PDB file of C-alpha atoms in Angstrom:
ATOM      1  CA  MET A   1     -19.298   9.003 -49.501  1.00  0.00           C
ATOM      2  CA  SER A   2     -17.823  12.119 -48.976  1.00  0.00           C
ATOM      3  CA  ARG A   3     -16.832  12.632 -45.645  1.00  0.00           C
ATOM      4  CA  LEU A   4     -16.404  15.945 -43.606  1.00  0.00           C
ATOM      5  CA  PHE A   5     -13.717  16.114 -41.208  1.00  0.00           C
ATOM      6  CA  ILE A   6     -14.465  19.231 -38.595  1.00  0.00           C
ATOM      7  CA  PHE A   7     -11.417  20.883 -36.750  1.00  0.00           C
ATOM      8  CA  GLY A   8     -12.907  20.808 -33.091  1.00  0.00           C
ATOM      9  CA  LEU A   9     -16.862  19.799 -32.341  1.00  0.00           C
ATOM     10  CA  GLY A  10     -17.897  23.495 -30.489  1.00  0.00           C
ATOM     11  CA  TYR A  11     -21.607  23.888 -30.205  1.00  0.00           C
ATOM     12  CA  SER A  12     -22.124  25.340 -33.572  1.00  0.00           C
ATOM     13  CA  ALA A  13     -19.959  22.749 -35.531  1.00  0.00           C
ATOM     14  CA  GLU A  14     -21.500  20.317 -32.865  1.00  0.00           C
ATOM     15  CA  ALA A  15     -24.986  20.941 -35.345  1.00  0.00           C
ATOM     16  CA  VAL A  16     -23.304  21.073 -38.593  1.00  0.00           C
ATOM     17  CA  ALA A  17     -21.848  17.122 -37.627  1.00  0.00           C
ATOM     18  CA  ARG A  18     -25.083  16.155 -36.977  1.00  0.00           C
ATOM     19  CA  ARG A  19     -27.146  17.213 -40.160  1.00  0.00           C
ATOM     20  CA  ALA A  20     -24.325  15.682 -42.027  1.00  0.00           C
ATOM     21  CA  ILE A  21     -24.580  12.861 -39.645  1.00  0.00           C
ATOM     22  CA  THR A  22     -28.364  12.748 -41.033  1.00  0.00           C
ATOM     23  CA  ALA A  23     -27.292  13.757 -44.173  1.00  0.00           C
ATOM     24  CA  GLY A  24     -26.034  10.667 -44.727  1.00  0.00           C
ATOM     25  CA  TRP A  25     -22.800  11.810 -44.970  1.00  0.00           C
ATOM     26  CA  SER A  26     -19.293   9.986 -42.642  1.00  0.00           C
ATOM     27  CA  VAL A  27     -18.205  12.919 -39.962  1.00  0.00           C
ATOM     28  CA  VAL A  28     -15.231  13.382 -38.621  1.00  0.00           C
ATOM     29  CA  GLY A  29     -14.332  15.568 -35.822  1.00  0.00           C
ATOM     30  CA  THR A  30     -11.679  16.693 -32.535  1.00  0.00           C
ATOM     31  CA  THR A  31     -12.520  17.021 -29.428  1.00  0.00           C
ATOM     32  CA  ARG A  32     -10.500  17.983 -26.574  1.00  0.00           C
ATOM     33  CA  ASN A  33     -13.343  17.374 -24.430  1.00  0.00           C
ATOM     34  CA  PRO A  34     -13.703  13.272 -22.827  1.00  0.00           C
ATOM     35  CA  ASP A  35     -18.063  13.218 -21.870  1.00  0.00           C
ATOM     36  CA  LYS A  36     -18.720  15.367 -25.593  1.00  0.00           C
ATOM     37  CA  ALA A  37     -16.600  12.306 -27.330  1.00  0.00           C
ATOM     38  CA  GLU A  38     -18.386   9.885 -25.583  1.00  0.00           C
ATOM     39  CA  ARG A  39     -21.206  11.655 -25.992  1.00  0.00           C
ATOM     40  CA  LEU A  40     -20.823  11.925 -29.954  1.00  0.00           C
ATOM     41  CA  GLU A  41     -19.858   8.868 -30.658  1.00  0.00           C
ATOM     42  CA  ALA A  42     -23.114   7.591 -29.426  1.00  0.00           C
ATOM     43  CA  GLU A  43     -25.118  10.113 -32.164  1.00  0.00           C
ATOM     44  CA  GLY A  44     -22.373   8.406 -35.114  1.00  0.00           C
ATOM     45  CA  ILE A  45     -20.261  10.643 -35.135  1.00  0.00           C
ATOM     46  CA  GLU A  46     -16.144  10.131 -34.795  1.00  0.00           C
ATOM     47  CA  VAL A  47     -14.241  11.712 -32.392  1.00  0.00           C
ATOM     48  CA  ILE A  48     -10.332  12.158 -31.993  1.00  0.00           C
ATOM     49  CA  ARG A  49      -9.515  13.398 -28.604  1.00  0.00           C
ATOM     50  CA  LEU A  50      -6.213  15.653 -28.817  1.00  0.00           C
ATOM     51  CA  ASP A  51      -5.752  15.480 -25.204  1.00  0.00           C
ATOM     52  CA  LEU A  52      -4.732  11.921 -25.233  1.00  0.00           C
ATOM     53  CA  ARG A  53      -0.796  10.434 -27.359  1.00  0.00           C
ATOM     54  CA  GLU A  54      -1.782   8.877 -30.603  1.00  0.00           C
ATOM     55  CA  ALA A  55      -4.194  11.903 -31.470  1.00  0.00           C
ATOM     56  CA  ASP A  56      -2.049  13.456 -34.166  1.00  0.00           C
ATOM     57  CA  THR A  57      -1.888   9.917 -35.534  1.00  0.00           C
ATOM     58  CA  ARG A  58      -5.110   9.935 -35.927  1.00  0.00           C
ATOM     59  CA  VAL A  59      -5.630  12.591 -37.616  1.00  0.00           C
ATOM     60  CA  ALA A  60      -3.477  11.983 -40.137  1.00  0.00           C
ATOM     61  CA  GLU A  61      -5.674   8.347 -40.128  1.00  0.00           C
ATOM     62  CA  ALA A  62      -8.372  10.808 -41.218  1.00  0.00           C
ATOM     63  CA  LEU A  63      -7.925  13.648 -43.114  1.00  0.00           C
ATOM     64  CA  PRO A  64      -6.719  11.394 -45.960  1.00  0.00           C
ATOM     65  CA  GLN A  65      -9.807  10.114 -46.384  1.00  0.00           C
ATOM     66  CA  SER A  66     -11.972  13.548 -46.092  1.00  0.00           C
ATOM     67  CA  THR A  67     -13.421  15.612 -48.387  1.00  0.00           C
ATOM     68  CA  HIS A  68     -14.763  18.343 -47.029  1.00  0.00           C
ATOM     69  CA  LEU A  69     -12.693  19.949 -44.299  1.00  0.00           C
ATOM     70  CA  LEU A  70     -14.562  22.717 -41.548  1.00  0.00           C
ATOM     71  CA  ALA A  71     -12.710  24.348 -38.528  1.00  0.00           C
ATOM     72  CA  SER A  72     -14.477  26.185 -36.778  1.00  0.00           C
ATOM     73  CA  ALA A  73     -11.439  26.544 -33.673  1.00  0.00           C
ATOM     74  CA  ALA A  74     -11.623  30.507 -32.142  1.00  0.00           C
ATOM     75  CA  PRO A  75      -7.845  32.188 -32.226  1.00  0.00           C
ATOM     76  CA  LYS A  76      -5.075  32.948 -30.503  1.00  0.00           C
ATOM     77  CA  GLU A  77      -3.451  35.629 -30.099  1.00  0.00           C
ATOM     78  CA  GLU A  78       0.130  33.564 -31.562  1.00  0.00           C
ATOM     79  CA  GLY A  79      -2.814  32.274 -34.505  1.00  0.00           C
ATOM     80  CA  ASP A  80      -5.245  30.261 -35.444  1.00  0.00           C
ATOM     81  CA  PRO A  81      -4.321  27.060 -33.938  1.00  0.00           C
ATOM     82  CA  VAL A  82      -5.577  24.626 -36.613  1.00  0.00           C
ATOM     83  CA  LEU A  83      -2.871  25.911 -39.018  1.00  0.00           C
ATOM     84  CA  THR A  84      -0.069  26.346 -36.093  1.00  0.00           C
ATOM     85  CA  GLY A  85      -0.681  23.036 -35.497  1.00  0.00           C
ATOM     86  CA  TYR A  86      -1.547  21.021 -38.819  1.00  0.00           C
ATOM     87  CA  ALA A  87      -1.497  22.861 -41.544  1.00  0.00           C
ATOM     88  CA  ASP A  88       1.719  20.759 -42.742  1.00  0.00           C
ATOM     89  CA  MET A  89      -0.330  17.634 -42.254  1.00  0.00           C
ATOM     90  CA  ILE A  90      -3.268  18.659 -43.955  1.00  0.00           C
ATOM     91  CA  ARG A  91      -0.823  19.782 -46.813  1.00  0.00           C
ATOM     92  CA  GLU A  92       0.538  16.251 -46.523  1.00  0.00           C
ATOM     93  CA  THR A  93      -2.341  13.758 -46.760  1.00  0.00           C
ATOM     94  CA  ALA A  94      -5.836  15.889 -47.415  1.00  0.00           C
ATOM     95  CA  GLU A  95      -5.720  14.505 -51.276  1.00  0.00           C
ATOM     96  CA  ALA A  96      -9.295  14.091 -51.375  1.00  0.00           C
ATOM     97  CA  LEU A  97      -9.884  17.204 -50.107  1.00  0.00           C
ATOM     98  CA  VAL A  98     -12.295  19.809 -52.255  1.00  0.00           C
ATOM     99  CA  TRP A  99     -13.046  22.260 -50.075  1.00  0.00           C
ATOM    100  CA  ILE A 100     -12.804  24.015 -46.553  1.00  0.00           C
ATOM    101  CA  GLY A 101     -14.983  26.358 -44.771  1.00  0.00           C
ATOM    102  CA  TYR A 102     -14.116  28.260 -41.379  1.00  0.00           C
ATOM    103  CA  LEU A 103     -16.772  29.054 -39.235  1.00  0.00           C
ATOM    104  CA  SER A 104     -16.124  33.043 -37.875  1.00  0.00           C
ATOM    105  CA  SER A 105     -17.828  36.148 -36.651  1.00  0.00           C
ATOM    106  CA  LEU A 106     -19.848  39.497 -37.471  1.00  0.00           C
ATOM    107  CA  SER A 107     -17.001  41.125 -34.845  1.00  0.00           C
ATOM    108  CA  VAL A 108     -14.670  41.551 -38.456  1.00  0.00           C
ATOM    109  CA  TYR A 109     -17.451  44.398 -39.269  1.00  0.00           C
ATOM    110  CA  GLY A 110     -16.551  45.939 -36.599  1.00  0.00           C
ATOM    111  CA  ASP A 111     -18.584  49.582 -34.971  1.00  0.00           C
ATOM    112  CA  LYS A 112     -21.226  50.798 -38.083  1.00  0.00           C
ATOM    113  CA  LYS A 113     -23.567  53.069 -35.760  1.00  0.00           C
ATOM    114  CA  GLY A 114     -26.139  50.652 -36.385  1.00  0.00           C
ATOM    115  CA  ALA A 115     -25.953  51.164 -40.326  1.00  0.00           C
ATOM    116  CA  TRP A 116     -26.013  47.449 -42.399  1.00  0.00           C
ATOM    117  CA  VAL A 117     -23.825  45.804 -43.439  1.00  0.00           C
ATOM    118  CA  GLU A 118     -23.020  42.783 -46.482  1.00  0.00           C
ATOM    119  CA  GLU A 119     -20.718  40.469 -47.686  1.00  0.00           C
ATOM    120  CA  SER A 120     -18.951  42.926 -49.786  1.00  0.00           C
ATOM    121  CA  SER A 121     -18.920  46.016 -46.483  1.00  0.00           C
ATOM    122  CA  GLN A 122     -15.225  46.880 -45.418  1.00  0.00           C
ATOM    123  CA  ALA A 123     -14.328  44.878 -42.064  1.00  0.00           C
ATOM    124  CA  GLU A 124     -13.276  47.254 -39.830  1.00  0.00           C
ATOM    125  CA  PRO A 125     -12.286  45.598 -36.703  1.00  0.00           C
ATOM    126  CA  THR A 126     -12.704  47.265 -33.289  1.00  0.00           C
ATOM    127  CA  SER A 127     -11.361  44.621 -30.829  1.00  0.00           C
ATOM    128  CA  GLY A 128      -8.821  42.180 -30.164  1.00  0.00           C
ATOM    129  CA  VAL A 129     -11.580  39.608 -30.831  1.00  0.00           C
ATOM    130  CA  GLY A 130     -12.792  40.368 -33.948  1.00  0.00           C
ATOM    131  CA  ARG A 131      -8.783  41.043 -35.429  1.00  0.00           C
ATOM    132  CA  ARG A 132      -7.533  38.085 -34.504  1.00  0.00           C
ATOM    133  CA  ARG A 133     -10.967  36.757 -36.109  1.00  0.00           C
ATOM    134  CA  LEU A 134      -9.997  38.762 -39.409  1.00  0.00           C
ATOM    135  CA  ASP A 135      -6.373  37.430 -39.621  1.00  0.00           C
ATOM    136  CA  ALA A 136      -7.894  34.237 -39.263  1.00  0.00           C
ATOM    137  CA  GLU A 137      -9.846  34.733 -42.512  1.00  0.00           C
ATOM    138  CA  GLN A 138      -7.004  35.373 -43.903  1.00  0.00           C
ATOM    139  CA  ALA A 139      -4.765  33.131 -42.743  1.00  0.00           C
ATOM    140  CA  TRP A 140      -7.536  30.362 -43.708  1.00  0.00           C
ATOM    141  CA  ASN A 141      -7.729  32.290 -47.473  1.00  0.00           C
ATOM    142  CA  ASP A 142      -4.300  32.089 -48.595  1.00  0.00           C
ATOM    143  CA  PHE A 143      -4.357  28.494 -47.198  1.00  0.00           C
ATOM    144  CA  ALA A 144      -6.690  27.469 -49.728  1.00  0.00           C
ATOM    145  CA  GLU A 145      -5.209  29.656 -53.188  1.00  0.00           C
ATOM    146  CA  ALA A 146      -2.138  27.869 -52.331  1.00  0.00           C
ATOM    147  CA  LEU A 147      -3.908  23.860 -52.160  1.00  0.00           C
ATOM    148  CA  ASP A 148      -6.385  25.532 -55.551  1.00  0.00           C
ATOM    149  CA  LEU A 149      -9.591  25.072 -52.826  1.00  0.00           C
ATOM    150  CA  PRO A 150     -12.627  26.438 -52.516  1.00  0.00           C
ATOM    151  CA  ILE A 151     -13.428  27.399 -49.459  1.00  0.00           C
ATOM    152  CA  ALA A 152     -16.827  29.603 -47.156  1.00  0.00           C
ATOM    153  CA  VAL A 153     -16.371  31.530 -44.726  1.00  0.00           C
ATOM    154  CA  PHE A 154     -19.190  32.207 -43.111  1.00  0.00           C
ATOM    155  CA  ARG A 155     -19.295  35.817 -40.531  1.00  0.00           C
ATOM    156  CA  LEU A 156     -21.633  33.856 -38.335  1.00  0.00           C
ATOM    157  CA  ALA A 157     -24.177  36.499 -35.931  1.00  0.00           C
ATOM    158  CA  GLY A 158     -24.774  35.255 -32.541  1.00  0.00           C
ATOM    159  CA  ILE A 159     -25.602  32.014 -31.472  1.00  0.00           C
ATOM    160  CA  TYR A 160     -28.929  30.695 -29.731  1.00  0.00           C
ATOM    161  CA  GLY A 161     -30.867  27.411 -29.862  1.00  0.00           C
ATOM    162  CA  PRO A 162     -31.286  24.546 -27.662  1.00  0.00           C
ATOM    163  CA  GLY A 163     -29.343  24.975 -23.553  1.00  0.00           C
ATOM    164  CA  ARG A 164     -28.370  28.303 -24.923  1.00  0.00           C
ATOM    165  CA  ASN A 165     -30.885  30.492 -25.512  1.00  0.00           C
ATOM    166  CA  LEU A 166     -32.932  33.722 -23.122  1.00  0.00           C
ATOM    167  CA  LEU A 167     -36.253  30.735 -21.492  1.00  0.00           C
ATOM    168  CA  ARG A 168     -33.140  28.978 -20.445  1.00  0.00           C
ATOM    169  CA  ASP A 169     -31.763  31.624 -18.400  1.00  0.00           C
ATOM    170  CA  LEU A 170     -35.508  33.423 -17.205  1.00  0.00           C
ATOM    171  CA  LYS A 171     -35.861  30.227 -15.575  1.00  0.00           C
ATOM    172  CA  ILE A 172     -33.081  30.591 -14.125  1.00  0.00           C
ATOM    173  CA  GLY A 173     -33.316  33.632 -13.221  1.00  0.00           C
ATOM    174  CA  LYS A 174     -29.945  34.976 -15.196  1.00  0.00           C
ATOM    175  CA  ALA A 175     -31.600  37.624 -18.292  1.00  0.00           C
ATOM    176  CA  ARG A 176     -31.470  41.117 -17.665  1.00  0.00           C
ATOM    177  CA  ARG A 177     -33.312  43.288 -19.761  1.00  0.00           C
ATOM    178  CA  VAL A 178     -30.144  45.867 -21.221  1.00  0.00           C
ATOM    179  CA  ILE A 179     -31.284  50.017 -22.229  1.00  0.00           C
ATOM    180  CA  LYS A 180     -30.022  51.007 -25.050  1.00  0.00           C
ATOM    181  CA  PRO A 181     -31.392  53.737 -27.623  1.00  0.00           C
ATOM    182  CA  GLY A 182     -30.800  52.480 -30.702  1.00  0.00           C
ATOM    183  CA  GLN A 183     -28.455  49.773 -30.099  1.00  0.00           C
ATOM    184  CA  VAL A 184     -29.858  46.581 -32.282  1.00  0.00           C
ATOM    185  CA  PHE A 185     -27.981  42.922 -33.006  1.00  0.00           C
ATOM    186  CA  ASN A 186     -28.661  39.713 -35.749  1.00  0.00           C
ATOM    187  CA  ARG A 187     -28.749  36.921 -34.024  1.00  0.00           C
ATOM    188  CA  ILE A 188     -28.798  33.380 -35.200  1.00  0.00           C
ATOM    189  CA  HIS A 189     -30.305  30.172 -34.612  1.00  0.00           C
ATOM    190  CA  VAL A 190     -27.779  27.401 -34.340  1.00  0.00           C
ATOM    191  CA  GLU A 191     -28.913  24.927 -36.276  1.00  0.00           C
ATOM    192  CA  ASP A 192     -29.702  27.567 -39.383  1.00  0.00           C
ATOM    193  CA  ILE A 193     -25.759  28.222 -39.380  1.00  0.00           C
ATOM    194  CA  ALA A 194     -25.451  23.812 -39.991  1.00  0.00           C
ATOM    195  CA  GLY A 195     -28.256  24.481 -42.280  1.00  0.00           C
ATOM    196  CA  ALA A 196     -25.750  27.061 -44.625  1.00  0.00           C
ATOM    197  CA  VAL A 197     -22.841  25.245 -44.202  1.00  0.00           C
ATOM    198  CA  MET A 198     -24.522  22.280 -45.729  1.00  0.00           C
ATOM    199  CA  ALA A 199     -25.284  24.233 -47.737  1.00  0.00           C
ATOM    200  CA  ALA A 200     -22.182  25.579 -49.209  1.00  0.00           C
ATOM    201  CA  MET A 201     -20.418  21.851 -48.840  1.00  0.00           C
ATOM    202  CA  GLU A 202     -23.186  20.510 -51.534  1.00  0.00           C
ATOM    203  CA  ARG A 203     -22.433  24.054 -53.568  1.00  0.00           C
ATOM    204  CA  PRO A 204     -18.084  24.417 -53.720  1.00  0.00           C
ATOM    205  CA  GLU A 205     -17.980  26.643 -56.324  1.00  0.00           C
ATOM    206  CA  GLN A 206     -19.589  29.311 -54.115  1.00  0.00           C
ATOM    207  CA  ALA A 207     -16.874  30.340 -52.285  1.00  0.00           C
ATOM    208  CA  GLY A 208     -15.929  33.545 -50.188  1.00  0.00           C
ATOM    209  CA  ILE A 209     -17.787  34.697 -47.913  1.00  0.00           C
ATOM    210  CA  PHE A 210     -21.102  34.232 -45.970  1.00  0.00           C
ATOM    211  CA  ASN A 211     -23.084  36.489 -43.252  1.00  0.00           C
ATOM    212  CA  VAL A 212     -24.499  33.858 -41.272  1.00  0.00           C
ATOM    213  CA  ALA A 213     -27.950  36.517 -39.696  1.00  0.00           C
ATOM    214  CA  ASP A 214     -31.094  36.683 -39.749  1.00  0.00           C
ATOM    215  CA  ARG A 215     -33.974  38.879 -40.447  1.00  0.00           C
ATOM    216  CA  GLU A 216     -34.359  40.594 -38.136  1.00  0.00           C
ATOM    217  CA  PRO A 217     -31.841  43.145 -36.019  1.00  0.00           C
ATOM    218  CA  ALA A 218     -33.518  43.534 -32.658  1.00  0.00           C
ATOM    219  CA  ALA A 219     -32.597  45.418 -29.415  1.00  0.00           C
ATOM    220  CA  GLN A 220     -31.800  42.869 -26.438  1.00  0.00           C
ATOM    221  CA  SER A 221     -34.413  44.502 -24.685  1.00  0.00           C
ATOM    222  CA  GLN A 222     -37.551  42.850 -27.022  1.00  0.00           C
ATOM    223  CA  VAL A 223     -35.730  39.107 -27.884  1.00  0.00           C
ATOM    224  CA  VAL A 224     -36.456  38.954 -23.375  1.00  0.00           C
ATOM    225  CA  LEU A 225     -39.352  40.509 -23.702  1.00  0.00           C
ATOM    226  CA  GLU A 226     -40.786  38.114 -26.289  1.00  0.00           C
ATOM    227  CA  ALA A 227     -38.903  35.490 -24.352  1.00  0.00           C
ATOM    228  CA  ALA A 228     -40.922  36.348 -21.389  1.00  0.00           C
ATOM    229  CA  ARG A 229     -44.388  36.668 -23.278  1.00  0.00           C
ATOM    230  CA  LEU A 230     -43.570  32.906 -24.524  1.00  0.00           C
ATOM    231  CA  LEU A 231     -42.968  31.368 -20.702  1.00  0.00           C
ATOM    232  CA  GLY A 232     -46.206  33.429 -19.526  1.00  0.00           C
ATOM    233  CA  VAL A 233     -43.945  35.014 -16.883  1.00  0.00           C
ATOM    234  CA  THR A 234     -43.266  38.872 -15.509  1.00  0.00           C
ATOM    235  CA  PRO A 235     -39.850  40.154 -17.324  1.00  0.00           C
ATOM    236  CA  PRO A 236     -37.173  41.428 -15.508  1.00  0.00           C
ATOM    237  CA  PRO A 237     -37.345  45.123 -15.073  1.00  0.00           C
ATOM    238  CA  ALA A 238     -35.000  47.097 -17.630  1.00  0.00           C
ATOM    239  CA  GLN A 239     -31.615  48.084 -16.739  1.00  0.00           C
ATOM    240  CA  PRO A 240     -30.039  50.946 -18.820  1.00  0.00           C
ATOM    241  CA  ILE A 241     -26.831  49.851 -19.687  1.00  0.00           C
ATOM    242  CA  GLU A 242     -25.078  52.143 -17.382  1.00  0.00           C
ATOM    243  CA  GLU A 243     -26.134  50.285 -14.536  1.00  0.00           C
ATOM    244  CA  VAL A 244     -25.260  47.209 -15.646  1.00  0.00           C
ATOM    245  CA  GLU A 245     -21.664  44.983 -14.542  1.00  0.00           C
ATOM    246  CA  LEU A 246     -20.628  43.483 -17.603  1.00  0.00           C
ATOM    247  CA  SER A 247     -18.106  41.444 -18.829  1.00  0.00           C
ATOM    248  CA  PRO A 248     -15.013  41.815 -20.190  1.00  0.00           C
ATOM    249  CA  MET A 249     -16.919  40.207 -23.076  1.00  0.00           C
ATOM    250  CA  ALA A 250     -20.023  41.330 -23.302  1.00  0.00           C
ATOM    251  CA  GLN A 251     -18.618  45.359 -22.626  1.00  0.00           C
ATOM    252  CA  ARG A 252     -16.791  45.085 -26.492  1.00  0.00           C
ATOM    253  CA  PHE A 253     -21.149  43.314 -27.252  1.00  0.00           C
ATOM    254  CA  TRP A 254     -21.858  46.077 -26.809  1.00  0.00           C
ATOM    255  CA  THR A 255     -19.935  48.555 -28.312  1.00  0.00           C
ATOM    256  CA  GLU A 256     -20.709  47.230 -31.587  1.00  0.00           C
ATOM    257  CA  ASN A 257     -24.259  48.435 -33.085  1.00  0.00           C
ATOM    258  CA  ARG A 258     -25.405  46.875 -36.549  1.00  0.00           C
ATOM    259  CA  ARG A 259     -27.875  45.681 -38.901  1.00  0.00           C
ATOM    260  CA  VAL A 260     -26.310  42.925 -41.026  1.00  0.00           C
ATOM    261  CA  SER A 261     -28.108  42.000 -44.254  1.00  0.00           C
ATOM    262  CA  SER A 262     -27.394  37.199 -45.109  1.00  0.00           C
ATOM    263  CA  ARG A 263     -28.903  37.858 -48.536  1.00  0.00           C
ATOM    264  CA  ARG A 264     -26.115  35.900 -49.461  1.00  0.00           C
ATOM    265  CA  ILE A 265     -27.080  32.516 -48.345  1.00  0.00           C
ATOM    266  CA  VAL A 266     -30.532  32.388 -50.329  1.00  0.00           C
ATOM    267  CA  LYS A 267     -29.458  33.741 -53.498  1.00  0.00           C
ATOM    268  CA  ASP A 268     -25.737  31.276 -53.600  1.00  0.00           C
ATOM    269  CA  LEU A 269     -26.805  28.681 -51.778  1.00  0.00           C
ATOM    270  CA  GLY A 270     -30.582  28.879 -52.298  1.00  0.00           C
ATOM    271  CA  TYR A 271     -30.633  28.437 -48.044  1.00  0.00           C
ATOM    272  CA  THR A 272     -34.006  30.032 -46.844  1.00  0.00           C
ATOM    273  CA  LEU A 273     -33.832  30.260 -42.720  1.00  0.00           C
ATOM    274  CA  ARG A 274     -35.477  28.505 -40.466  1.00  0.00           C
ATOM    275  CA  TYR A 275     -35.830  30.701 -38.171  1.00  0.00           C
ATOM    276  CA  PRO A 276     -36.000  33.836 -40.205  1.00  0.00           C
ATOM    277  CA  THR A 277     -36.250  35.916 -37.131  1.00  0.00           C
ATOM    278  CA  TYR A 278     -35.539  35.669 -32.886  1.00  0.00           C
ATOM    279  CA  ARG A 279     -39.711  34.688 -32.832  1.00  0.00           C
ATOM    280  CA  GLU A 280     -39.454  32.065 -34.557  1.00  0.00           C
ATOM    281  CA  GLY A 281     -36.558  30.463 -33.453  1.00  0.00           C
ATOM    282  CA  LEU A 282     -37.714  31.130 -29.978  1.00  0.00           C
ATOM    283  CA  ALA A 283     -41.407  29.343 -30.503  1.00  0.00           C
ATOM    284  CA  GLY A 284     -39.610  26.870 -32.160  1.00  0.00           C
ATOM    285  CA  LEU A 285     -37.357  26.136 -28.431  1.00  0.00           C
ATOM    286  CA  LEU A 286     -40.165  25.706 -26.411  1.00  0.00           C
ATOM    287  CA  SER A 287     -42.155  23.000 -28.428  1.00  0.00           C
ATOM    288  CA  SER A 288     -38.899  21.277 -28.482  1.00  0.00           C
ATOM    289  CA  GLU A 289     -38.734  21.106 -25.132  1.00  0.00           C
ATOM    290  CA  ARG A 290     -42.295  20.978 -24.691  1.00  0.00           C
TER     291      ARG A 290
END
């Protein structure tokens, strides 16, 4: 049986775990959140709580049976936390491993002034977040090469899905319609992240970088208007970006402008996006909530 080990059961990795369980895989993953651990265990996912004393022992026991490894933890200033804490353990115990995957971010491309990028485009991060992501990608590539294993690096667009979307933000009064002429973003539904990762695990010979993004980069204000239309509510007033108070993370988000092609997941993985644009994605979320 194929067995997936996930370091970091975050929002995207949870979706991958569920998709793998549905496909008949065995899945084990790590978290520090006891409530999340209980919820995921009820779904058939074996969970290792990293805040418990026996965590490292359980990781060491699970790795030898794992055929695929997915890392999703965000890098820190001192480097990738998985490689920092577990590289030796993986190297020494993961004898059945045939594939490694790493969830990265489109932030590695930096600001392209609205131009299109693809996997072969130059990565030129313009933020600390992007630079740390690119360093982590290189560290994982070096690690996989030393083990003579294929690695797939997934550069993810802005993630949305159940519990994390503009429909919800509108309902609770948190949505803002920000205007910055010429600025566009790609997005990706979390279920399409799971689908792309599963497709890559099933085709380990197709290694390298994969952009995982929708097919229609669009202004944030367009997506807010569509969400309001679907809900039948009045959209929030338009606000020029100069008048909006932004968190440091949001400021970085708004300084990078690019259009991203993800044709490689179709061409090399044979995966077709279930939600090719934000329109299908929002409509699907609304339908599922009803």
